Every structure is written in structure tokens, then in C-alpha cells.
Coordinates of C-alpha atoms in Angstrom, one line a residue:
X6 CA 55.8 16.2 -52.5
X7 CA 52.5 17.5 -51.6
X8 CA 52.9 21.2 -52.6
X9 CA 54.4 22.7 -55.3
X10 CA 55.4 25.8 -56.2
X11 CA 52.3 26.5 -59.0
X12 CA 53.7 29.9 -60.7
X13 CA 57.0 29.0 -60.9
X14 CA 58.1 25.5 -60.7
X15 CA 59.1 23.1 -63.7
X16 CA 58.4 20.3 -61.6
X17 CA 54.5 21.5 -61.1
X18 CA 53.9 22.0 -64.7
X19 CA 55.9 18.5 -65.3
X20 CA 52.9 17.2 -62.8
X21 CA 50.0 18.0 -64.9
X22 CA 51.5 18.0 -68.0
X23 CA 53.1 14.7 -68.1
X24 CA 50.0 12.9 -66.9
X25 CA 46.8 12.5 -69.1
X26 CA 44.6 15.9 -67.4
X27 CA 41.3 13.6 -67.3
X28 CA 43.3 11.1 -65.1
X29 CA 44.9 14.2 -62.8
X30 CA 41.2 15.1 -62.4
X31 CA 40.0 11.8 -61.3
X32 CA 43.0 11.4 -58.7
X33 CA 42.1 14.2 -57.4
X34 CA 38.4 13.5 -56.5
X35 CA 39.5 11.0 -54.7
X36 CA 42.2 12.9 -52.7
X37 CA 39.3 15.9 -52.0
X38 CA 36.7 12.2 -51.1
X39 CA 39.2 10.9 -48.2
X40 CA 40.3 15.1 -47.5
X41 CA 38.3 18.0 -48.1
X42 CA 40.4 20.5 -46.6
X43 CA 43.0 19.6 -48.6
X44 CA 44.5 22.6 -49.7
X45 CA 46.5 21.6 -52.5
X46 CA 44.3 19.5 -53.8
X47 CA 42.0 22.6 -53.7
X48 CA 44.5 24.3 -55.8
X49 CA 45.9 21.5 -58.2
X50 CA 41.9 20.9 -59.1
X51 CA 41.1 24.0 -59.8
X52 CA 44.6 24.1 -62.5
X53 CA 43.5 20.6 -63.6
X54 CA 39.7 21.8 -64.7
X55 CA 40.7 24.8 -66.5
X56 CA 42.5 23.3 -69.7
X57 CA 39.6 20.6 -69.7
X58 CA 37.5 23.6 -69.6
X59 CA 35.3 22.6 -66.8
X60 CA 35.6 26.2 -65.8
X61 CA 32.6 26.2 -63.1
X62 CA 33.8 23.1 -61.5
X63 CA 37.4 24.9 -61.6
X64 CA 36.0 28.3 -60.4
X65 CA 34.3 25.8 -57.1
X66 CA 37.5 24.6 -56.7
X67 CA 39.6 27.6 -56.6
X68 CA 36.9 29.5 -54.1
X69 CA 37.0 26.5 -51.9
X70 CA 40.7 26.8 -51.3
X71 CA 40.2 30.5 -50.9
X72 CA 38.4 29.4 -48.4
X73 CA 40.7 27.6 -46.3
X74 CA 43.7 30.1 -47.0
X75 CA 42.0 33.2 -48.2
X76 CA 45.6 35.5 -48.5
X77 CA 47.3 32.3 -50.4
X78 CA 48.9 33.6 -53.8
X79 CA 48.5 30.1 -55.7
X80 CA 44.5 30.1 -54.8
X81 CA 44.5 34.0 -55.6
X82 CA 46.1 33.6 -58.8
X83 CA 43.6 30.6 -59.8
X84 CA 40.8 32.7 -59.1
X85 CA 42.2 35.5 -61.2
X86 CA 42.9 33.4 -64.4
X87 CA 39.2 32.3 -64.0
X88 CA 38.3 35.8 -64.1
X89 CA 40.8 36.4 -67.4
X90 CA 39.1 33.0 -68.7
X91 CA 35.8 34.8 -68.7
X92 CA 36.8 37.8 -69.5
X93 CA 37.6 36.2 -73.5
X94 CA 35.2 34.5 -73.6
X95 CA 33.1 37.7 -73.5
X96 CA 35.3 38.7 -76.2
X97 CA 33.3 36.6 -78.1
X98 CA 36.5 34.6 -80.1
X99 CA 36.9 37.5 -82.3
X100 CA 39.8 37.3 -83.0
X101 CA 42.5 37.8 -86.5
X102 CA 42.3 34.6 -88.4
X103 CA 45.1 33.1 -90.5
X104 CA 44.1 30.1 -91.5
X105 CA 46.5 28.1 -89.1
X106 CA 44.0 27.2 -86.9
X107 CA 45.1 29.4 -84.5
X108 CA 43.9 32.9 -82.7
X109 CA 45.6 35.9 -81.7
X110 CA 44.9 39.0 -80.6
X111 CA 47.7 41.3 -81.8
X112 CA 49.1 44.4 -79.9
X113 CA 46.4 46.6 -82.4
X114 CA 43.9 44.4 -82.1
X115 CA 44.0 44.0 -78.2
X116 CA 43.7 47.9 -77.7
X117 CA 41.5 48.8 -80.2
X118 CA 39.4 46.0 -78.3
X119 CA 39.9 47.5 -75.0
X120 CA 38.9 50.7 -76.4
X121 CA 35.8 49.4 -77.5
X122 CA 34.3 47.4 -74.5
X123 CA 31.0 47.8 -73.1
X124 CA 31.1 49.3 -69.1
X125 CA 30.1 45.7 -68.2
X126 CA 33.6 44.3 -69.9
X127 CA 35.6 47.7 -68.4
X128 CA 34.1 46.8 -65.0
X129 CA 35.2 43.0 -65.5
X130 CA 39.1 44.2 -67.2
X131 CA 39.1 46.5 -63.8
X132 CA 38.4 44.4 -60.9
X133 CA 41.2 42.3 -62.8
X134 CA 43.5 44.9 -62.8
X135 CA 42.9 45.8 -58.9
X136 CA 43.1 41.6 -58.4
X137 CA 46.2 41.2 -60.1
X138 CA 47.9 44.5 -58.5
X139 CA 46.7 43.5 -55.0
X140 CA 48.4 40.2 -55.8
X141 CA 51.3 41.7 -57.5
X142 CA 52.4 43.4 -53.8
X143 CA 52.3 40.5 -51.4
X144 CA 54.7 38.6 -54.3
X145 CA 58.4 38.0 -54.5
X146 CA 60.2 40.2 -57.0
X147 CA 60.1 37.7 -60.2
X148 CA 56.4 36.3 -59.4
X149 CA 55.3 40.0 -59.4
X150 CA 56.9 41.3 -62.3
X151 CA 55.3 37.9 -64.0
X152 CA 52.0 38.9 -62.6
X153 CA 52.4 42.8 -64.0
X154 CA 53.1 41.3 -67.4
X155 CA 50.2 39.3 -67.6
X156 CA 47.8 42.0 -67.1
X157 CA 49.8 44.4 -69.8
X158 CA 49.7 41.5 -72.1
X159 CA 45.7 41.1 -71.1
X160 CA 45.7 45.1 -72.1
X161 CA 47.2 45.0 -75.3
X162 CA 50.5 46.4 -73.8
X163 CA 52.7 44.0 -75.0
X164 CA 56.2 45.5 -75.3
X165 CA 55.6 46.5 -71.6
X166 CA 54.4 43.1 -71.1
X167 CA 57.9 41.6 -72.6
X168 CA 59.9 44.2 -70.4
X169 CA 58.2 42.8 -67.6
X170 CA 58.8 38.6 -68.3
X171 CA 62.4 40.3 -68.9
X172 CA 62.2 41.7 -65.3
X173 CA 61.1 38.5 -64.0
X174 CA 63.8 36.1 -65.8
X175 CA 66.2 38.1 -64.1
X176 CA 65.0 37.7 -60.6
X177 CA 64.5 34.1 -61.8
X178 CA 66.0 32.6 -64.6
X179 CA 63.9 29.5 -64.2
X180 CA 60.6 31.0 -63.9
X181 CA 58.5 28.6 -65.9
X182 CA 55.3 30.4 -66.3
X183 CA 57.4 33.7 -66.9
X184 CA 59.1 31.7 -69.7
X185 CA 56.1 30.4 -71.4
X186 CA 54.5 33.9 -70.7
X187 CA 57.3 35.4 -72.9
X188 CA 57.0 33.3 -75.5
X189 CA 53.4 33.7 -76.1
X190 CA 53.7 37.5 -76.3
X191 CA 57.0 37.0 -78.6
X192 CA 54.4 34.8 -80.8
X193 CA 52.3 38.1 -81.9
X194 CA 55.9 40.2 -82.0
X195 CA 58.2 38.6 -83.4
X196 CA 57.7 34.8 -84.7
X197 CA 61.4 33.7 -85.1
X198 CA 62.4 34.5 -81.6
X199 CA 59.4 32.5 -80.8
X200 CA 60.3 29.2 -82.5
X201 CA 63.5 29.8 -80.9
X202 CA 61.9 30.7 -77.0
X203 CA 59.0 27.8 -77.6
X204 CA 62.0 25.6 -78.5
X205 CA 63.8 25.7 -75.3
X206 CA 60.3 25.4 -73.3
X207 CA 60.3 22.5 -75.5
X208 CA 63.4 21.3 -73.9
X209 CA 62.6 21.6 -70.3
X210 CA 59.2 20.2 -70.3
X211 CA 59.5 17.4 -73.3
X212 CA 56.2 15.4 -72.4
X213 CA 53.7 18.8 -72.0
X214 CA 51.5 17.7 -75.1
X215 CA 49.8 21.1 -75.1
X216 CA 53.2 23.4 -75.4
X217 CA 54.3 20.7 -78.6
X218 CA 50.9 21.6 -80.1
X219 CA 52.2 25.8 -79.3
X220 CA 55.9 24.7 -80.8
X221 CA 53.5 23.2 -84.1
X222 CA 51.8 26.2 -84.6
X223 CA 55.1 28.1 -85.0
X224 CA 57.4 25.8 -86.6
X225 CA 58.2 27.2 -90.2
X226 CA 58.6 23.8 -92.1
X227 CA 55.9 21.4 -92.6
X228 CA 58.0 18.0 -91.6
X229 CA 59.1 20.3 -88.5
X230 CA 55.8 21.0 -87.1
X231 CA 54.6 17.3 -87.6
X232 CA 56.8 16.3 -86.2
X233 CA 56.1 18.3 -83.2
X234 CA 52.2 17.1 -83.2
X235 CA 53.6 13.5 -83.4
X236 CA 55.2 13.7 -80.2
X237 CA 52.3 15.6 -78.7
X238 CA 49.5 12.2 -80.0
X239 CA 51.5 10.3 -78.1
X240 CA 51.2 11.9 -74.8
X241 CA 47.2 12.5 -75.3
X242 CA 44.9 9.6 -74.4
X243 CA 42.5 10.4 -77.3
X244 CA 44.7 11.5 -80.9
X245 CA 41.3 14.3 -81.8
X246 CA 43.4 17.6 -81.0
X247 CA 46.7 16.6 -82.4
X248 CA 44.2 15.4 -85.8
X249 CA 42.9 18.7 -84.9
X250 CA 46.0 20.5 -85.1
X251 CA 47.3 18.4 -87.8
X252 CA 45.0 19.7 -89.9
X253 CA 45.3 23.2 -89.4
X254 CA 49.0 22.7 -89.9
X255 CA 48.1 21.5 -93.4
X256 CA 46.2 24.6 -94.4
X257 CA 48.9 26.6 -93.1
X258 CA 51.0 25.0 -95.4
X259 CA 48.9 25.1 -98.5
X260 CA 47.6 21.6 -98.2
X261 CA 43.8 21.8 -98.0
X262 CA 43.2 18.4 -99.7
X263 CA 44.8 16.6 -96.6
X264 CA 43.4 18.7 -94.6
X265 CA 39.5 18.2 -95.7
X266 CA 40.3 14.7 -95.4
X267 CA 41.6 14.9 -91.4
X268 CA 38.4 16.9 -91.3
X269 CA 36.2 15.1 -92.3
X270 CA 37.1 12.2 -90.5
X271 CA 36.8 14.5 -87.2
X272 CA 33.7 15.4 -88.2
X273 CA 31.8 12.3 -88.4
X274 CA 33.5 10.9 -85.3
X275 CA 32.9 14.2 -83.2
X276 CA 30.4 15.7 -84.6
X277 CA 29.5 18.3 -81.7
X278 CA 33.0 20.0 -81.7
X279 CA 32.8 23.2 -83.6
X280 CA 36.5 23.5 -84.7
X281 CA 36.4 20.8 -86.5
X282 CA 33.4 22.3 -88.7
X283 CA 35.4 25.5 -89.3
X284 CA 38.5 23.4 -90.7
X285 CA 36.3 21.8 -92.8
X286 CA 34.8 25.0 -94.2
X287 CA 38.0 26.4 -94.3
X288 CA 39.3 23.4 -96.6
X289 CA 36.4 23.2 -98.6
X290 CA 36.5 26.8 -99.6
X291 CA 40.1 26.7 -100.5
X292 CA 39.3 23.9 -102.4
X293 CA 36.4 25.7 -104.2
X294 CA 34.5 22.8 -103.3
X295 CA 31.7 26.1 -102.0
X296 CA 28.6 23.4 -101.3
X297 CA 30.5 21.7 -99.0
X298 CA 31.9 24.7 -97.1
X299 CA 28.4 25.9 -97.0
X300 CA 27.4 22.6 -94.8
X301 CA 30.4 23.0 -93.0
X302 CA 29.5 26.3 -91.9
X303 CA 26.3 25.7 -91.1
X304 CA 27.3 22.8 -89.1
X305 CA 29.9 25.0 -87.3
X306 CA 27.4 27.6 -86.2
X307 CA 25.0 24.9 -84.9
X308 CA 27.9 23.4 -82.5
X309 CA 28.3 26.9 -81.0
X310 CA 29.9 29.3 -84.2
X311 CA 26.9 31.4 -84.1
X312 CA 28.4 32.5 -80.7
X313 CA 31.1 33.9 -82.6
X314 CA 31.5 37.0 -84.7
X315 CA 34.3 35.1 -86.8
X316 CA 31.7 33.0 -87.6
X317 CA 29.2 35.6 -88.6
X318 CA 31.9 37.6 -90.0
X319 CA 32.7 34.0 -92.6
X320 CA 28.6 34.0 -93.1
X321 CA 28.7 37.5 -94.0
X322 CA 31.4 37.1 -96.3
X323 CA 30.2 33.7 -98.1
X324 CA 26.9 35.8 -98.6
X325 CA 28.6 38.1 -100.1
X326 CA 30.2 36.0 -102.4
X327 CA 27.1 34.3 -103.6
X328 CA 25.6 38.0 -104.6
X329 CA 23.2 37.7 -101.1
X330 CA 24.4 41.7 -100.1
X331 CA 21.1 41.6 -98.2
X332 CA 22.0 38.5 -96.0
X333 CA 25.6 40.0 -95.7
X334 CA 24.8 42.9 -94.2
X335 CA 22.6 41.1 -91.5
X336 CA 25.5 38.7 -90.9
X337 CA 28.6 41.2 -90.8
X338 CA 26.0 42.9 -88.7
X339 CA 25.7 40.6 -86.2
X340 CA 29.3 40.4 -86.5
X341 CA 30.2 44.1 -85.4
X342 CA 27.7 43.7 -82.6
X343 CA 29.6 41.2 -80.9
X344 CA 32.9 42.8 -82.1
X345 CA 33.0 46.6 -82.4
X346 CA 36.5 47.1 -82.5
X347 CA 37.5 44.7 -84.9
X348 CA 38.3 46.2 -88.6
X349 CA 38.1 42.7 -90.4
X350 CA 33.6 42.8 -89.4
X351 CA 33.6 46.5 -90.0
X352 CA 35.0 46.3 -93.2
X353 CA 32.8 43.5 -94.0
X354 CA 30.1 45.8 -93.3
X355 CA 30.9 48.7 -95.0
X356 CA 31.7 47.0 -98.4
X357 CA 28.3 44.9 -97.7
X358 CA 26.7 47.6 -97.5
X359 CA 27.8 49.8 -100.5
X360 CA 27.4 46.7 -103.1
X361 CA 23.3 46.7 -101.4
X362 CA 22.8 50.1 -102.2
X363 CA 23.5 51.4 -98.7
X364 CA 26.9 53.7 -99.9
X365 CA 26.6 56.5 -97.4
X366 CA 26.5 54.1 -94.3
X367 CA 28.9 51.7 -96.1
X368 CA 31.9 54.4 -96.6
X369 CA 31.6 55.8 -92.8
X370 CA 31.6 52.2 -92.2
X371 CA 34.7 51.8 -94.4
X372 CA 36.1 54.5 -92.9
X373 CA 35.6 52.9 -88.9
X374 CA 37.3 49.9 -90.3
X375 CA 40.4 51.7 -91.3
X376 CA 40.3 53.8 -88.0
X377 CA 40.2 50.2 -86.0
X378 CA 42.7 48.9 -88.3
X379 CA 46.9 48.6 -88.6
X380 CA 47.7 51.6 -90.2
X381 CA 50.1 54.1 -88.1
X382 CA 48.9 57.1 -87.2
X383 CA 50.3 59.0 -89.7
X384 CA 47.9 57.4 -92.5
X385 CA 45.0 57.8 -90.4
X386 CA 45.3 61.1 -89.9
X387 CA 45.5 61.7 -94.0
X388 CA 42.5 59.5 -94.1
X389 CA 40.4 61.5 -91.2
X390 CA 41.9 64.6 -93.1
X391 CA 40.0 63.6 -96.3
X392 CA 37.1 62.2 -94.3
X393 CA 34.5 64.9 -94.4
X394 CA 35.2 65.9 -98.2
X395 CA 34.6 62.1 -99.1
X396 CA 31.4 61.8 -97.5
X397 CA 30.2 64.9 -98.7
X398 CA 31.2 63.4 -102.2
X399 CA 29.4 60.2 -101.5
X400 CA 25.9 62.1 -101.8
X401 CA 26.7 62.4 -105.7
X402 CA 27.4 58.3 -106.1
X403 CA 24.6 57.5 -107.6
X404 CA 25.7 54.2 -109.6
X405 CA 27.9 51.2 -109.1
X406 CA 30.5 51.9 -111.5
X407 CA 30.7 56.1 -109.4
X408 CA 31.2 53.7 -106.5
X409 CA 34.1 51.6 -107.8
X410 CA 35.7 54.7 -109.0
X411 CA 35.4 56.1 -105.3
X412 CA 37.2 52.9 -103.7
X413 CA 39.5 53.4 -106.3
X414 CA 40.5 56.5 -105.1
X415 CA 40.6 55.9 -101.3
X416 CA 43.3 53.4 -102.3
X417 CA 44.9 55.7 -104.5
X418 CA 45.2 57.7 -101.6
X419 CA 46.4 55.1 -99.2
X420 CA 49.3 54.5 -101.6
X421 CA 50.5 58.0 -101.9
X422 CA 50.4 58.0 -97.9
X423 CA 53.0 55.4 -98.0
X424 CA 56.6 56.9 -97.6
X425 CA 59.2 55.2 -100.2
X426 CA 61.7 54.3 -97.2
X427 CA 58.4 52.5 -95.0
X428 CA 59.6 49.2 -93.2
X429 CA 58.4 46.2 -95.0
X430 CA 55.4 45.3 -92.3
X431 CA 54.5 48.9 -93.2
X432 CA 54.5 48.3 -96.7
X433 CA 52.5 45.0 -96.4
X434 CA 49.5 46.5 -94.1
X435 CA 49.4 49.4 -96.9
X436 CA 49.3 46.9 -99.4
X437 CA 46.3 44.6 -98.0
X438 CA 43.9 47.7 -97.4
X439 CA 44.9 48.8 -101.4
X440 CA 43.9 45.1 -102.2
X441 CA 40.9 45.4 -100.2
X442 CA 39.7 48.4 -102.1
X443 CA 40.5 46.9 -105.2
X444 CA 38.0 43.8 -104.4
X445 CA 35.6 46.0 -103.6
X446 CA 36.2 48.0 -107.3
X447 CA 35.8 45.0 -108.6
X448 CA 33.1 43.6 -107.0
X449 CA 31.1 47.1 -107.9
X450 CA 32.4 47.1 -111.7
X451 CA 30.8 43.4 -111.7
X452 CA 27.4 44.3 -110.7
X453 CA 27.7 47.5 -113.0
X454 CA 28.3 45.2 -115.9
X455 CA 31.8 47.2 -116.4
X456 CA 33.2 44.2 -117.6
X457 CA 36.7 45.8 -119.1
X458 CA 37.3 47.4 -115.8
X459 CA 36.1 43.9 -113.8
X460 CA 39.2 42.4 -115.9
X461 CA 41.5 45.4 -115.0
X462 CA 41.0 45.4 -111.1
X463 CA 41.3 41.3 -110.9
X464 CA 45.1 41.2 -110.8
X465 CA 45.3 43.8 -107.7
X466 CA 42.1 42.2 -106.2
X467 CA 43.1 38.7 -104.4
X468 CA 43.0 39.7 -101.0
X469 CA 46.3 38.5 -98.8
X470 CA 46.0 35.6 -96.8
X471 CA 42.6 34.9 -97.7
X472 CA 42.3 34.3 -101.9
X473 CA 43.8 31.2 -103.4
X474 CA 46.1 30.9 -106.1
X475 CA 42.8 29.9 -108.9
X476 CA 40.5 32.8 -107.5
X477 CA 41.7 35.2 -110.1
X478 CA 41.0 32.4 -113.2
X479 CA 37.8 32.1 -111.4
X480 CA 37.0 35.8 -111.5
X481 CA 37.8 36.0 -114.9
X482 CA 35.4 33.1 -115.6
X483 CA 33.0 34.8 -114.2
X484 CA 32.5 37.5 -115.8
X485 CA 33.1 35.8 -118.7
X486 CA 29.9 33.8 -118.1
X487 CA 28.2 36.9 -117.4
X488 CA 28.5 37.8 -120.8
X489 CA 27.0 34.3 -122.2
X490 CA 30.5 33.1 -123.0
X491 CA 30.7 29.7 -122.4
X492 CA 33.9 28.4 -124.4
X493 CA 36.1 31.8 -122.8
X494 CA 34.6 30.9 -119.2
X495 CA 35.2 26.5 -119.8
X496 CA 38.7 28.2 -120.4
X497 CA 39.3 30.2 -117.4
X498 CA 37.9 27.4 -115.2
X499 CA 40.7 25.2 -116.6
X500 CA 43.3 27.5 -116.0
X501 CA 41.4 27.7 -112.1
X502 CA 42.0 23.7 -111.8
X503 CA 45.5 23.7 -112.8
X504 CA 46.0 26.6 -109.9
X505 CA 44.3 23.9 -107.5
X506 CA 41.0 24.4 -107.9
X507 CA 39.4 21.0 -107.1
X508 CA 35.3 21.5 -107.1
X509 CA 32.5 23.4 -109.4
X510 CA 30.7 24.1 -106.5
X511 CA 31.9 27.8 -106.9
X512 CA 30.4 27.6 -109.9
X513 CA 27.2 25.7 -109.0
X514 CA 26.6 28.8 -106.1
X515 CA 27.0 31.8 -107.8
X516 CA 24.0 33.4 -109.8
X517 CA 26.7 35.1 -112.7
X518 CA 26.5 31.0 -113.9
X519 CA 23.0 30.4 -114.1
X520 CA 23.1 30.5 -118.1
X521 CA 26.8 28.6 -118.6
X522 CA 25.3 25.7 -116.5
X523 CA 23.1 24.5 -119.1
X524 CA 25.6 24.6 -121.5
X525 CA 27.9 21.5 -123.0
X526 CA 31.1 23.4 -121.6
X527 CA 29.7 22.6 -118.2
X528 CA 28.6 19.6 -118.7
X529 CA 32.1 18.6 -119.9
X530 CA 33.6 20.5 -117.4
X531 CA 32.0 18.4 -114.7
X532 CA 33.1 15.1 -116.5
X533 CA 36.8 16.6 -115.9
X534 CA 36.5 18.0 -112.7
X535 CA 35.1 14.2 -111.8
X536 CA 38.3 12.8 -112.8
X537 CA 41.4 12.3 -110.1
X538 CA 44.2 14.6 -110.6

């Protein structure tokens, strides 16, 4: 058939899906050559273009077939998920990172976003809204309550926005894009009902390479989800995203060796595709191998990262790491620029700031981050209840080891904020922000010289998600060579490499190992490190 039923059909997905998208685009050419006013072909073009990401050649398309039908809902609704296209990318990609690969703005994250926008990004969120509502009323009763959940999913909304796909399945049981829809916003709720929803999608549309890739990214086994991404290879023309997502499977699953491999492969054969930089910085830091991750990221920013605040967010924090509090605090910077309401480059910021000597503007920064962050509203209001006393004590923080003892405290206080009975996700937001406070001790008892309270914050210090298994032998060598003790830090480093540590350029980078680099520890170390495990 000519036409098909775009929003809601199996069968149209199947269409594009099952067929390589570069060959769906050149078919269609020649359709539009031999019959420009082909409507459908208008429409199927415009769909076609906007996973390749041709997204002006898919915006010509979509406004040409407004052209010839301007009330049609397929060409309307192209037009509008051109508008939502542009509307993230003015978002900037700043987005909560895990380390899978993947990107997602949460329910918090989305409205603290929204809250934040500039009127140029309100004005572009609004004539979306008015699109998607005018839309919404000329609709069937399933296609608008699909349409309705969109736009409460674009807000942030995203209970609503499950009600909604709800609403819609019961019109319409078979409602594909109402089914996907659901289990996208099930993927940032609740992750088990989303294997389970991504599975059946999985079921109806076997040979859509792109939802296998999805159904990867949630699978919670390793063998699972490659399996997943072997099925998907075969259905691409070119294997590069399934290596892609391959990869980024692996770091999920604590692999980083195999991952650094797959990346840098990628990188020498597609060298102008940013993602494949950030895995390899990614896997390079996880592997400690730091002089590597540093090219990485450099690399990444040159192929379009500097775009990014994630990626100035990453500079700031590998600055930071190196002792450069100057250069972080340009970079996290740069970061909360693009990204005001994101708590990850505030925080940055603020704990930049106080280890470079800038403590008043570091706390309220601090302070910004937790008010953007996950905590309920409960703990935020304690927080903005102690608020003006703090800053009024930050005026008498005159050294680093003061300052240390003042993030102590805000943690302190976060913890006794925390009811006994809190759910478990509770617990565990609590429980990062404590850890975050304790880095940021310890990073100020390190430049202090408090050595003894250094070693007494490291155990509470690995931040979640982020810190590898070796970070806290690392630490501990560190300070150790600090102190001119060579043997003690050789030691720690050990300990580091049996945890997975697999480089010295950690060590190499950081300014606390100037003296233990000249020494025969090092030089022995080397020889070891050199050696295959």
C-alpha cells in the first residue's frame, strides 16, 4: 500500500525499520524525481531523514507535504517532532550520565530543566505545546491521548505522561508509537517493567535494529543484552553503532578493558564521530590509564563535545583531579552556562570553586546544586532552613582544613534529615550527596596537608556510579606520596592494580607524585604495570 497509518500502525514502523534507512531514503528520491506531489512520499521522507539525522532535509520534507495537505495529522506531527528535535538539541545533551552510553533526562531533571530555560527555549517549549494541543483536537481518542503524553513526557510530567499511553492503549491496544512511548517513559520510572514493556515491542517488530539497541540498553545480564545488539548488527548495513553500543554495554557491566578495545577500533576507523571519543575516555579513566582519557577527551570535544556541558562538565572534573581548580572552574563554568538547571555542573562548580579559594561563591554554589538536585522537599527545606546561618559562617573559613570541617557538617546534616523508615531510592539519593561532601572533605584535608583526616574521609569518599573499585588504594597512595613515602605509596598502588587498576598514568598526571616518580619504587612499579595480567 501507498499510505500508512504513521502514528499507529505496526506495519509502518515494520516499513522503515526492516529496511536499511539509507536505502528507504534513496527509494524515496526517486519516488519524489518521477512525483513531486507525492504526499506520502512527502511524509515517509521526512520520517526516513530524522533518525539519519538529516534534520534540515527532513524539516523540507515535512513543510513540503504541509504544503499539499496543510490540516494532515501525519505531516502536522512530522513537523512537530522536528520542532521537539530542536528543542534538545538546545538542551545542549546535558543530560545524567551513567556510564551505559546512554542519556536520560529523569522526571527531576526534566523540570528542574524546564524551570530553568531561557525565554527563547520557553517560547520554543510553547508554540509546541499550542502545536501539539491544536493537533491533539482534530485526533481520534487514542492518537490524542498519545499526543498529550508526549508533550507531558517533553515537560518532565511523566506519571501524567504514563496515564496518558495508559489512556491511549485502551482506545487502542495496538497503538505502536503509544507502546514504544510507554516504554521509554517506564525506562526513567521503573526499569523492570521496562525490560518487560521493551520485550514485547521486541516481539512485534523483531527486525527494528534501533528498538534491539533500546531492549540492550536495558537488559540486566551481559550475555542478554549482547545478545540483543547481535541481532541488531545484522539488520544494519554498517556494524559502527551496534560496536558502538556494544561498548557501552561493556562499561555498564564493569568491563572497561573490552570496551577501550571496541573503542579504539572505532576511533581510528571513524574518527569524526564524537561518541566514540567519549567511550574511549570513559574506558580509559576507569582503567586509570588518565593520559589516554586525556586525548580522548580532547579528541571528543574537537568532533563536537565542546558543544556539550557534559563534556565541559568531564573537563572540569578531570581538571580538578589533576589539582588545575583554576581550569575547573572555567570549565564547570562553561558547563552551568549551557546547563543551569542541572545539579551534576553546579556542584562541580561549587566544590571547584571552594578548593581555588573562591568558598563564599562555591557554598551558594553548593547550595544551587542541592536545590536543582533529587532530594524531596522535605530535605530542602532543612537545607534552605540552615542556608543563611551557613553562609554567614562561611565569612569565618579562612583555611582549607575550616572548609573540610564545614562540608563535613552539611553532610552531617543531610544524614540527620533522613527519616529511619525512608524508601530505599530515598536512602540512596541521601547517601550520594553525603559521599559527595565527603570527596570534597577530603579533597580540602589533601591540599591542607591534614593527612590523618585525608585517610579518615577516603572510605565514605568514592562517589556512586562514578569511582572505581582501586580509587580508594589510589587515594591512599597519594597521599602517601605526598609525604615522601615511596615504599607505603609502591604498596597502595599494588593493592590499586589488584582492584583493576591497569595504567600509571594517574600517577604520571597528578602533581602529589612529582617526588615518588624519580624513585626506584616507580621505576619498578612501571616494569609491573608493563606486564600482562
Amino acid at each position: 500500500a501507498r499510505r500508512a497509518d504513521l502514528l499507529g500502525s505496526p506495519a509502518s514502523a515494520t516499513l522503515l525499520f526492516a529496511a536499511e534507512l539509507e536505502d528507504a531514503r534513496d527509494r524515496l528520491r526517486d519516488a519524489l524525481r518521477d512525483d513531486p506531489q507525492n504526499f506520502e512520499a512527502h511524509v515517509l521522507m521526512a520520517r526516513t531523514l530524522r533518525p539519519l539525522l538529516e534534520t534540515d532535509a527532513a524539516r523540507r520534507a515535512a513543510e513540503a507535504a504541509l504544503r499539499l495537505r496543510p490540516a494532515d495529522p501525519d505531516a502536522l506531527w512530522e513537523a512537530i517532532l522536528l520542532d521537539v528535535h530542536r528543542f534538545e538539541l538546545a538542551q545542549g545533551d546535558a543530560y545524567d550520565v551513567d556510564f551505559s552510553g546512554t542519556r536520560t533526562l529523569g522526571p527531576v531533571a526534566t523540570v528542574r530543566y524546564v524551570e530553568s530555560m531561557s525565554p527563547e527555549q520557553h517560547a520554543a517549549l510553547e508554540k509546541i505545546r499550542s502545536d501539539i494541543s491544536a493537533l491533539a483536537a482534530g485526533l481520534p481518542p487514542s492518537r490524542a491521548a498519545h499526543a498529550r503524553a508526549f508533550l507531558q513526557r517533553l515537560e518532565g510530567r511523566y506519571e501524567d505522561a504514563l496515564a496518558s499511553c495508559e489512556a491511549a492503549l485502551a482506545e487502542d491496544p495496538h497503538l505502536f508509537e503509544a507502546l514504544r512511548l510507554r516504554a521509554s517513559i517506564l525506562a526513567a520510572l521503573r526499569r523492570p517493567e521496562a525490560l518487560a514493556a521493551h520485550r514485547v515491542l521486541s516481539s512485534v517488530l523483531p527486525e527494528d535494529p534501533f528498538l534491539l539497541l533500546t531492549l540492550a540498553d536495558l537488559e540486566d545480564s551481559l550475555p542478554a543484552g549482547m545478545l540483543a545488539i547481535d541481532r541488531a548488527e545484522r539488520l544494519f548495513s554498517s556494524p559502527d553503532l551496534a560496536r558502538y553500543h556494544r561498548a557501552t554495554l561493556l562499561l555498564r557491566f564493569d568491563r572497561p578493558r573490552e570496551a577501550a578495545a571496541i573503542a579504539r577500533a572505532l576511533t581510528r576507523e571513524n574518527p569524526l564521530y564524537g561518541p566514540n571519543w567519549e567511550v574511549l575516555h570513559v574506558a580509559g579513566y576507569l582503567l586509570g590509564d588518565w593520559e589516554e582519557a586525556d586525548a580522548a577527551l580532547v579528541s571528543w570535544g574537537e568532533q563536537g563535545g565542546q558543544l556539550q556541558p557534559i563534556w565541559w562538565s568531564v573537563a572540569g572534573s578531570r581538571h580538578a583531579e589533576m589539582g588545575r581548580f583554576g581550569e575547573a572552574v572555567e570549565a564547570f563554568a562553561r558547563a552551568v552556562e549551557m546547563a543551569p538547571g542541572f545539579a551534576v555542573c553546579r556542584w562541580g562548580l561549587g566544590r571547584s570553586r571552594i578548593l581555588n579559594g573562591e568558598v563564599a561563591r562555591g557554598v551558594e554554589d553548593l547550595f544551587d546544586a542541592v536545590a536543582a538536585g533529587n532530594l524531596d522537599d522535605r530535605a530542602r527545606r532543612a537545607l534552605e532552613a540552615q542556608r543563611a546561618t551557613m553562609e554567614k559562617s562561611v565569612k569565618k573559613l579562612k583555611t582549607p582544613r575550616e572548609q573540610a570541617k564545614f562540608a563535613e557538617g552539611i553532610a552531617f546534616l543531610l544524614r540527620m534529615s533522613l527519616a529511619e523508615d525512608a524508601p530505599p531510592e530515598r536512602t540512596e539519593q541521601y547517601g550520594a550527596s553525603i559521599a559527595t561532601l565527603h570527596n570534597l572533605a577530603f579533597a580540602l584535608y589533601e591540599k591542607a596537608g591534614a593527612w590523618k583526616d585525608a585517610l579518615r574521609l577516603i572510605p565514605t569518599a568514592s562517589l556512586p556510579g562514578v569511582d572505581r573499585p582501586w580509587m580508594p588504594d589510589y587515594r591512599i597512595a597519594r597521599i602517601e606520596a605526598a609525604q615522601g613515602r615511596a615504599a607505603q605509596a609502591a604498596q597502595a598502588l599494588r593493592a590499586a592494580r589488584d582492584r583493576g587498576m591497569e595504567s600509571l598514568g594517574a600517577v604520571r598526571g597528578h602533581p602529589a607524585f612529582a617526588a615518588f616518580l624519580k624513585s626506584p619504587e616507580h621505576a619498578e612499579l612501571e616494569k609491573e604495570f608493563a606486564e600482562p595480567r
